């Protein structure tokens, strides 16, 4: 982990593009396990550290708290005086190193790197991929002796952002893990990982909370109307909490999708450029997620069901579902999934949005 920390004022920072290395790891800012994660963590830690796998693929829908789960497990594995349930004590020397953001046996591998425009090279910028350089440094670190004489833990997140060369370089370490070193790969889309990586990592799915528990948690964190937010987020509370900030923009996009024959493609896509240039890929990714959810609801309604992700737009979805051809809708959905996987490569987010909106409009001609 690196120098400098920004105070974490809410949990959203732990599941966004912010590099974990830049966050405040002090105990008063540390994100504790979320309520729906406690049973899974206790179950995994019950067998003791000797039973903990040397590689683990942590999966779950976006916004479920995979990273919060992983960093708490990492702290537990490094703790020198763990609690009876296996979680970190928070007071031993190892826990203090983690709290200071300086534990030599904890490594974070993320798609961030030094900003070439920063002459002093103290800031990080987002990268399209986790580069092979990061994995080579990880391998070298894994082969060093533990500084504290205990476990070493590395978190790779998100694993689907590994460059193909980096993913291949990681394979040997997964095949022949160094004793005492534990790798946790975090992924919301494990199906996009190399089959050889998936086959070498036991999988742990971070659970979704029940609707009741998620609603209570959101209300405790200031959400005035949790139901629609949870629906939009597919039941993921952290994503639902973050969705509060984009409700007005979502309403604009979904209103336009509800009127495909009069959809103003250029004007709607141009809204992406209202964001700062560095944020436009993230805005495009959010728009693609809205489109995927919308198309999924069209398919559900066409099959006689009810909209799951956009129940607040049921009246607009019903006539559209009756008018769209199922095969064309399926092809468009596949197109959206492909573009979601390519969003970090996009050079012109607005043009990608225009293409997707044109193809959407053509479904109803």
Short mmCIF file of C-alpha atoms in Angstrom, two decimals:
data_model
loop_
_atom_site.label_atom_id
_atom_site.label_comp_id
_atom_site.label_asym_id
_atom_site.label_seq_id
_atom_site.Cartn_x
_atom_site.Cartn_y
_atom_site.Cartn_z
CA UNK A 1 0.00 0.00 0.00
CA UNK A 2 1.13 3.52 -0.59
CA UNK A 3 1.50 6.92 0.90
CA UNK A 4 -1.30 9.32 1.62
CA UNK A 5 -4.90 8.55 2.42
CA UNK A 6 -8.19 10.25 1.79
CA UNK A 7 -10.65 10.00 4.64
CA UNK A 8 -13.37 7.51 3.82
CA UNK A 9 -16.66 9.20 4.63
CA UNK A 10 -18.88 6.42 3.30
CA UNK A 11 -18.74 2.81 2.19
CA UNK A 12 -19.17 3.70 -1.48
CA UNK A 13 -15.48 4.56 -1.71
CA UNK A 14 -14.65 0.90 -1.08
CA UNK A 15 -16.53 -0.35 -4.13
CA UNK A 16 -15.76 2.35 -6.72
CA UNK A 17 -12.75 2.90 -8.98
CA UNK A 18 -10.84 4.58 -6.13
CA UNK A 19 -7.59 2.65 -5.57
CA UNK A 20 -7.69 0.97 -2.16
CA UNK A 21 -4.11 2.06 -1.60
CA UNK A 22 -5.30 5.67 -1.47
CA UNK A 23 -7.95 5.09 1.20
CA UNK A 24 -7.69 5.61 4.93
CA UNK A 25 -7.05 2.25 6.62
CA UNK A 26 -7.13 3.58 10.19
CA UNK A 27 -9.38 1.65 12.55
CA UNK A 28 -11.87 4.50 12.92
CA UNK A 29 -12.37 4.53 9.14
CA UNK A 30 -12.08 0.80 8.55
CA UNK A 31 -15.16 -0.71 6.85
CA UNK A 32 -16.27 -3.61 9.00
CA UNK A 33 -17.84 -6.70 7.48
CA UNK A 34 -21.31 -5.93 6.21
CA UNK A 35 -24.12 -7.69 8.10
CA UNK A 36 -24.83 -10.16 5.30
CA UNK A 37 -21.16 -11.12 5.07
CA UNK A 38 -20.56 -12.14 8.68
CA UNK A 39 -21.82 -15.71 8.38
CA UNK A 40 -19.79 -16.37 5.21
CA UNK A 41 -16.63 -14.96 6.82
CA UNK A 42 -17.13 -16.99 9.99
CA UNK A 43 -17.65 -20.14 7.95
CA UNK A 44 -14.53 -19.57 5.89
CA UNK A 45 -12.37 -18.75 8.91
CA UNK A 46 -13.75 -21.51 11.14
CA UNK A 47 -11.22 -24.08 9.90
CA UNK A 48 -8.26 -21.91 10.85
CA UNK A 49 -5.59 -20.46 8.62
CA UNK A 50 -4.15 -23.84 7.72
CA UNK A 51 -7.40 -24.63 5.90
CA UNK A 52 -7.53 -21.32 4.03
CA UNK A 53 -6.94 -21.78 0.28
CA UNK A 54 -3.83 -20.28 -1.25
CA UNK A 55 -5.93 -18.87 -4.06
CA UNK A 56 -9.55 -17.80 -3.91
CA UNK A 57 -11.91 -16.29 -6.46
CA UNK A 58 -14.34 -13.96 -4.65
CA UNK A 59 -17.40 -13.31 -6.80
CA UNK A 60 -20.73 -11.53 -6.57
CA UNK A 61 -22.82 -8.89 -8.30
CA UNK A 62 -21.43 -5.34 -8.43
CA UNK A 63 -22.14 -3.38 -5.28
CA UNK A 64 -22.42 -6.35 -2.92
CA UNK A 65 -19.27 -5.49 -0.96
CA UNK A 66 -16.75 -7.98 -2.33
CA UNK A 67 -13.83 -5.67 -1.62
CA UNK A 68 -14.94 -4.97 1.93
CA UNK A 69 -15.18 -8.72 2.48
CA UNK A 70 -11.73 -9.32 0.98
CA UNK A 71 -9.87 -6.67 2.97
CA UNK A 72 -11.40 -7.90 6.22
CA UNK A 73 -10.38 -11.48 5.43
CA UNK A 74 -6.88 -10.26 4.52
CA UNK A 75 -6.57 -8.45 7.82
CA UNK A 76 -7.76 -11.58 9.64
CA UNK A 77 -5.18 -13.78 7.90
CA UNK A 78 -2.41 -11.35 8.85
CA UNK A 79 -3.55 -10.82 12.45
CA UNK A 80 -1.18 -12.20 15.10
CA UNK A 81 -3.85 -12.60 17.81
CA UNK A 82 -7.13 -13.31 16.01
CA UNK A 83 -10.48 -13.37 17.79
CA UNK A 84 -12.06 -16.77 18.57
CA UNK A 85 -14.20 -16.44 15.43
CA UNK A 86 -11.07 -15.87 13.35
CA UNK A 87 -11.45 -12.15 12.64
CA UNK A 88 -8.65 -9.65 13.26
CA UNK A 89 -8.12 -8.37 16.80
CA UNK A 90 -7.36 -4.81 15.70
CA UNK A 91 -4.69 -4.32 18.35
CA UNK A 92 -1.70 -6.55 17.52
CA UNK A 93 1.38 -5.19 15.69
CA UNK A 94 0.18 -6.66 12.40
CA UNK A 95 -3.21 -4.97 12.71
CA UNK A 96 -1.45 -1.69 13.47
CA UNK A 97 0.63 -2.05 10.30
CA UNK A 98 -2.55 -2.64 8.30
CA UNK A 99 -4.22 0.36 9.96
CA UNK A 100 -1.22 2.51 8.99
CA UNK A 101 -1.47 1.29 5.41
CA UNK A 102 2.09 -0.02 5.60
CA UNK A 103 1.88 -3.79 6.13
CA UNK A 104 4.71 -5.32 4.07
CA UNK A 105 2.88 -8.65 3.79
CA UNK A 106 -0.30 -7.19 2.27
CA UNK A 107 -0.30 -6.27 -1.40
CA UNK A 108 -3.03 -4.71 -3.53
CA UNK A 109 -2.96 -5.24 -7.29
CA UNK A 110 -5.32 -2.86 -9.09
CA UNK A 111 -5.64 -1.12 -12.48
CA UNK A 112 -3.89 2.03 -11.31
CA UNK A 113 -0.41 3.37 -11.92
CA UNK A 114 1.72 6.49 -11.56
CA UNK A 115 0.45 9.55 -13.38
CA UNK A 116 3.04 10.43 -16.02
CA UNK A 117 1.81 14.03 -15.95
CA UNK A 118 2.67 14.30 -12.26
CA UNK A 119 6.30 15.38 -12.08
CA UNK A 120 6.65 14.15 -8.50
CA UNK A 121 4.88 10.83 -9.31
CA UNK A 122 2.82 10.83 -6.10
CA UNK A 123 -0.64 10.47 -7.64
CA UNK A 124 -2.25 7.46 -9.29
CA UNK A 125 -4.27 7.34 -12.48
CA UNK A 126 -6.73 4.72 -13.68
CA UNK A 127 -5.44 2.24 -16.27
CA UNK A 128 -7.47 0.27 -18.79
CA UNK A 129 -5.94 -2.99 -17.52
CA UNK A 130 -3.94 -4.45 -14.69
CA UNK A 131 -0.62 -4.53 -16.58
CA UNK A 132 1.84 -7.40 -16.65
CA UNK A 133 4.31 -5.20 -14.72
CA UNK A 134 2.01 -5.34 -11.70
CA UNK A 135 1.89 -9.14 -11.84
CA UNK A 136 5.65 -9.46 -12.23
CA UNK A 137 6.06 -7.29 -9.13
CA UNK A 138 3.49 -9.47 -7.34
CA UNK A 139 5.39 -12.65 -8.23
CA UNK A 140 8.66 -11.15 -6.97
CA UNK A 141 6.94 -10.07 -3.74
CA UNK A 142 5.37 -13.52 -3.26
CA UNK A 143 8.80 -15.14 -3.33
CA UNK A 144 10.15 -12.96 -0.53
CA UNK A 145 10.16 -14.17 3.05
CA UNK A 146 7.29 -12.84 5.16
CA UNK A 147 8.36 -9.77 7.14
CA UNK A 148 6.21 -10.72 10.13
CA UNK A 149 6.91 -14.45 9.95
CA UNK A 150 3.28 -15.26 9.16
CA UNK A 151 1.00 -15.22 6.17
CA UNK A 152 1.22 -12.97 3.12
CA UNK A 153 -1.94 -11.82 1.34
CA UNK A 154 -2.48 -10.23 -2.07
CA UNK A 155 -5.77 -8.90 -3.43
CA UNK A 156 -6.20 -8.61 -7.21
CA UNK A 157 -9.18 -6.48 -8.11
CA UNK A 158 -11.00 -6.47 -10.37
CA UNK A 159 -9.57 -9.68 -11.79
CA UNK A 160 -11.47 -9.30 -15.07
CA UNK A 161 -9.29 -6.26 -15.78
CA UNK A 162 -6.10 -8.34 -15.96
CA UNK A 163 -4.32 -7.79 -19.26
CA UNK A 164 -4.14 -11.11 -21.16
CA UNK A 165 -0.37 -11.18 -20.71
CA UNK A 166 -0.78 -10.44 -17.00
CA UNK A 167 -3.37 -13.21 -16.64
CA UNK A 168 -1.03 -15.70 -18.28
CA UNK A 169 1.86 -14.56 -16.10
CA UNK A 170 -0.29 -15.16 -13.01
CA UNK A 171 -1.03 -18.76 -13.98
CA UNK A 172 2.32 -20.19 -12.84
CA UNK A 173 1.89 -18.65 -9.39
CA UNK A 174 -1.59 -20.16 -9.17
CA UNK A 175 -0.28 -23.54 -10.29
CA UNK A 176 2.71 -23.50 -7.91
CA UNK A 177 1.72 -21.19 -5.04
CA UNK A 178 4.36 -20.07 -2.58
CA UNK A 179 3.80 -21.55 0.87
CA UNK A 180 2.08 -19.14 3.24
CA UNK A 181 0.98 -16.77 0.47
CA UNK A 182 -2.71 -16.27 -0.22
CA UNK A 183 -4.09 -14.68 -3.39
CA UNK A 184 -7.65 -13.35 -3.54
CA UNK A 185 -9.02 -12.50 -6.98
CA UNK A 186 -12.11 -10.27 -6.90
CA UNK A 187 -14.51 -10.40 -9.84
CA UNK A 188 -18.07 -9.39 -10.65
CA UNK A 189 -17.82 -11.23 -13.98
CA UNK A 190 -15.82 -14.41 -13.38
CA UNK A 191 -17.00 -15.86 -16.69
CA UNK A 192 -14.69 -13.42 -18.49
CA UNK A 193 -11.58 -14.80 -16.74
CA UNK A 194 -9.35 -17.36 -18.39
CA UNK A 195 -10.73 -20.88 -17.82
CA UNK A 196 -7.29 -21.89 -16.55
CA UNK A 197 -7.50 -19.22 -13.84
CA UNK A 198 -11.03 -20.21 -12.83
CA UNK A 199 -10.06 -23.87 -12.60
CA UNK A 200 -7.20 -23.13 -10.20
CA UNK A 201 -9.17 -20.99 -7.74
CA UNK A 202 -11.86 -22.22 -5.37
CA UNK A 203 -14.82 -19.87 -5.64
CA UNK A 204 -16.57 -17.97 -2.86
CA UNK A 205 -19.76 -16.14 -3.80
CA UNK A 206 -20.38 -13.19 -1.49
CA UNK A 207 -24.07 -13.53 -0.61
CA UNK A 208 -26.85 -11.10 -1.39
CA UNK A 209 -28.79 -10.01 1.67
CA UNK A 210 -32.51 -10.60 1.93
CA UNK A 211 -34.66 -7.71 0.75
CA UNK A 212 -35.66 -7.01 4.34
CA UNK A 213 -32.10 -6.86 5.62
CA UNK A 214 -30.96 -4.76 2.67
CA UNK A 215 -33.85 -2.33 3.16
CA UNK A 216 -33.04 -1.88 6.83
CA UNK A 217 -29.36 -1.34 6.04
CA UNK A 218 -30.16 1.27 3.38
CA UNK A 219 -32.51 3.12 5.71
CA UNK A 220 -29.77 3.18 8.34
CA UNK A 221 -27.49 4.77 5.74
CA UNK A 222 -29.92 7.49 4.75
CA UNK A 223 -31.84 6.06 1.78
CA UNK A 224 -35.33 7.56 1.82
CA UNK A 225 -36.94 5.04 -0.56
CA UNK A 226 -34.85 1.84 -0.63
CA UNK A 227 -37.25 -0.35 -2.63
CA UNK A 228 -36.75 1.16 -6.11
CA UNK A 229 -33.04 1.61 -5.49
CA UNK A 230 -32.63 -2.06 -4.59
CA UNK A 231 -34.57 -3.11 -7.68
CA UNK A 232 -32.33 -1.02 -9.92
CA UNK A 233 -29.22 -2.48 -8.28
CA UNK A 234 -30.37 -6.09 -8.53
CA UNK A 235 -30.54 -6.37 -4.75
CA UNK A 236 -26.98 -5.10 -4.13
CA UNK A 237 -27.10 -2.58 -1.25
CA UNK A 238 -23.88 -0.67 -1.94
CA UNK A 239 -24.86 -0.22 -5.58
CA UNK A 240 -28.31 0.89 -4.45
CA UNK A 241 -26.75 3.45 -2.12
CA UNK A 242 -24.62 4.82 -4.95
CA UNK A 243 -27.64 4.91 -7.30
CA UNK A 244 -29.20 7.70 -5.25
CA UNK A 245 -26.84 10.18 -6.86
CA UNK A 246 -27.81 9.39 -10.47
CA UNK A 247 -31.60 9.13 -10.26
CA UNK A 248 -32.25 12.30 -12.22
CA UNK A 249 -29.95 11.23 -15.06
CA UNK A 250 -31.40 7.72 -15.09
CA UNK A 251 -34.88 9.21 -15.44
CA UNK A 252 -33.79 11.13 -18.55
CA UNK A 253 -32.32 8.05 -20.22
CA UNK A 254 -35.18 5.71 -19.39
CA UNK A 255 -37.79 8.22 -20.47
CA UNK A 256 -36.04 8.37 -23.86
CA UNK A 257 -35.82 4.56 -24.08
CA UNK A 258 -39.56 4.42 -23.46
CA UNK A 259 -40.13 6.39 -26.70
CA UNK A 260 -37.79 4.67 -29.18
CA UNK A 261 -39.47 6.00 -32.32
CA UNK A 262 -38.74 9.59 -31.32
CA UNK A 263 -35.44 8.90 -29.56
CA UNK A 264 -32.97 11.74 -30.21
CA UNK A 265 -29.81 9.64 -30.44
CA UNK A 266 -27.25 12.41 -30.85
CA UNK A 267 -28.66 14.63 -28.11
CA UNK A 268 -28.99 11.79 -25.62
CA UNK A 269 -25.51 10.39 -26.26
CA UNK A 270 -24.03 13.87 -25.96
CA UNK A 271 -25.02 13.91 -22.29
CA UNK A 272 -22.04 11.65 -21.63
CA UNK A 273 -19.73 14.52 -22.51
CA UNK A 274 -21.15 16.63 -19.71
CA UNK A 275 -18.89 14.62 -17.42
CA UNK A 276 -15.18 15.31 -17.10
CA UNK A 277 -13.15 13.48 -19.72
CA UNK A 278 -11.65 11.15 -17.12
CA UNK A 279 -15.15 10.13 -15.98
CA UNK A 280 -16.76 9.45 -19.36
CA UNK A 281 -15.93 5.75 -19.52
CA UNK A 282 -17.53 5.29 -16.11
CA UNK A 283 -20.62 7.18 -17.30
CA UNK A 284 -20.80 5.01 -20.41
CA UNK A 285 -20.50 1.89 -18.26
CA UNK A 286 -23.43 3.10 -16.16
CA UNK A 287 -25.50 3.79 -19.29
CA UNK A 288 -24.74 0.31 -20.63
CA UNK A 289 -25.86 -1.17 -17.31
CA UNK A 290 -29.12 0.77 -17.59
CA UNK A 291 -29.60 -0.56 -21.12
CA UNK A 292 -28.88 -4.14 -20.05
CA UNK A 293 -31.39 -3.87 -17.22
CA UNK A 294 -33.96 -2.30 -19.55
CA UNK A 295 -33.57 -4.98 -22.20
CA UNK A 296 -33.74 -7.70 -19.55
CA UNK A 297 -37.03 -6.27 -18.33
CA UNK A 298 -38.36 -6.13 -21.88
CA UNK A 299 -37.63 -9.85 -22.20
CA UNK A 300 -39.33 -10.61 -18.87
CA UNK A 301 -42.44 -8.66 -19.77
CA UNK A 302 -42.55 -10.22 -23.25
CA UNK A 303 -42.50 -13.64 -21.57
CA UNK A 304 -45.46 -12.69 -19.39
CA UNK A 305 -43.56 -11.61 -16.29
CA UNK A 306 -43.05 -8.34 -14.47
CA UNK A 307 -40.10 -5.95 -14.78
CA UNK A 308 -37.48 -6.72 -12.15
CA UNK A 309 -34.95 -3.91 -12.47
CA UNK A 310 -37.20 -1.07 -13.59
CA UNK A 311 -40.60 -1.60 -11.95
CA UNK A 312 -41.10 2.16 -11.89
CA UNK A 313 -41.25 2.09 -15.72
CA UNK A 314 -43.60 -0.87 -16.10
CA UNK A 315 -46.19 1.17 -18.04
CA UNK A 316 -43.59 2.07 -20.70
CA UNK A 317 -42.11 -1.43 -20.90
CA UNK A 318 -45.36 -3.31 -21.58
CA UNK A 319 -46.22 -1.86 -25.02
CA UNK A 320 -42.58 -2.02 -26.09
CA UNK A 321 -42.30 -5.68 -25.08
CA UNK A 322 -45.29 -6.50 -27.25
CA UNK A 323 -43.70 -4.75 -30.24
CA UNK A 324 -40.15 -6.15 -30.20
CA UNK A 325 -38.98 -9.36 -31.89
CA UNK A 326 -37.44 -11.76 -29.33
CA UNK A 327 -34.53 -12.79 -31.58
CA UNK A 328 -33.56 -9.19 -32.28
CA UNK A 329 -33.82 -8.36 -28.58
CA UNK A 330 -31.56 -11.30 -27.71
CA UNK A 331 -28.94 -10.17 -30.25
CA UNK A 332 -29.03 -6.64 -28.91
CA UNK A 333 -28.55 -7.95 -25.38
CA UNK A 334 -25.48 -9.88 -26.53
CA UNK A 335 -24.17 -6.68 -28.12
CA UNK A 336 -24.60 -4.80 -24.85
CA UNK A 337 -22.75 -7.48 -22.88
CA UNK A 338 -19.89 -7.32 -25.37
CA UNK A 339 -19.67 -3.54 -25.12
CA UNK A 340 -19.68 -3.71 -21.33
CA UNK A 341 -16.58 -5.90 -21.47
CA UNK A 342 -14.90 -3.46 -23.85
CA UNK A 343 -15.79 -0.24 -22.06
CA UNK A 344 -12.30 0.33 -20.65
CA UNK A 345 -10.89 0.26 -24.21
CA UNK A 346 -13.31 2.85 -25.51
CA UNK A 347 -11.71 5.95 -26.98
CA UNK A 348 -14.96 7.78 -27.74
CA UNK A 349 -17.70 6.96 -25.20
CA UNK A 350 -20.23 9.23 -26.86
CA UNK A 351 -19.86 7.43 -30.20
CA UNK A 352 -20.33 4.05 -28.54
CA UNK A 353 -23.49 5.36 -26.89
CA UNK A 354 -24.75 6.62 -30.24
CA UNK A 355 -24.18 3.22 -31.83
CA UNK A 356 -26.02 1.42 -29.04
CA UNK A 357 -28.94 3.85 -29.14
CA UNK A 358 -29.25 3.53 -32.93
CA UNK A 359 -29.36 -0.25 -32.62
CA UNK A 360 -31.95 0.04 -29.87
CA UNK A 361 -34.13 2.31 -32.00
CA UNK A 362 -33.92 -0.18 -34.89
CA UNK A 363 -35.55 -2.86 -32.71
CA UNK A 364 -38.86 -1.04 -33.06
CA UNK A 365 -38.87 -0.29 -36.78
#
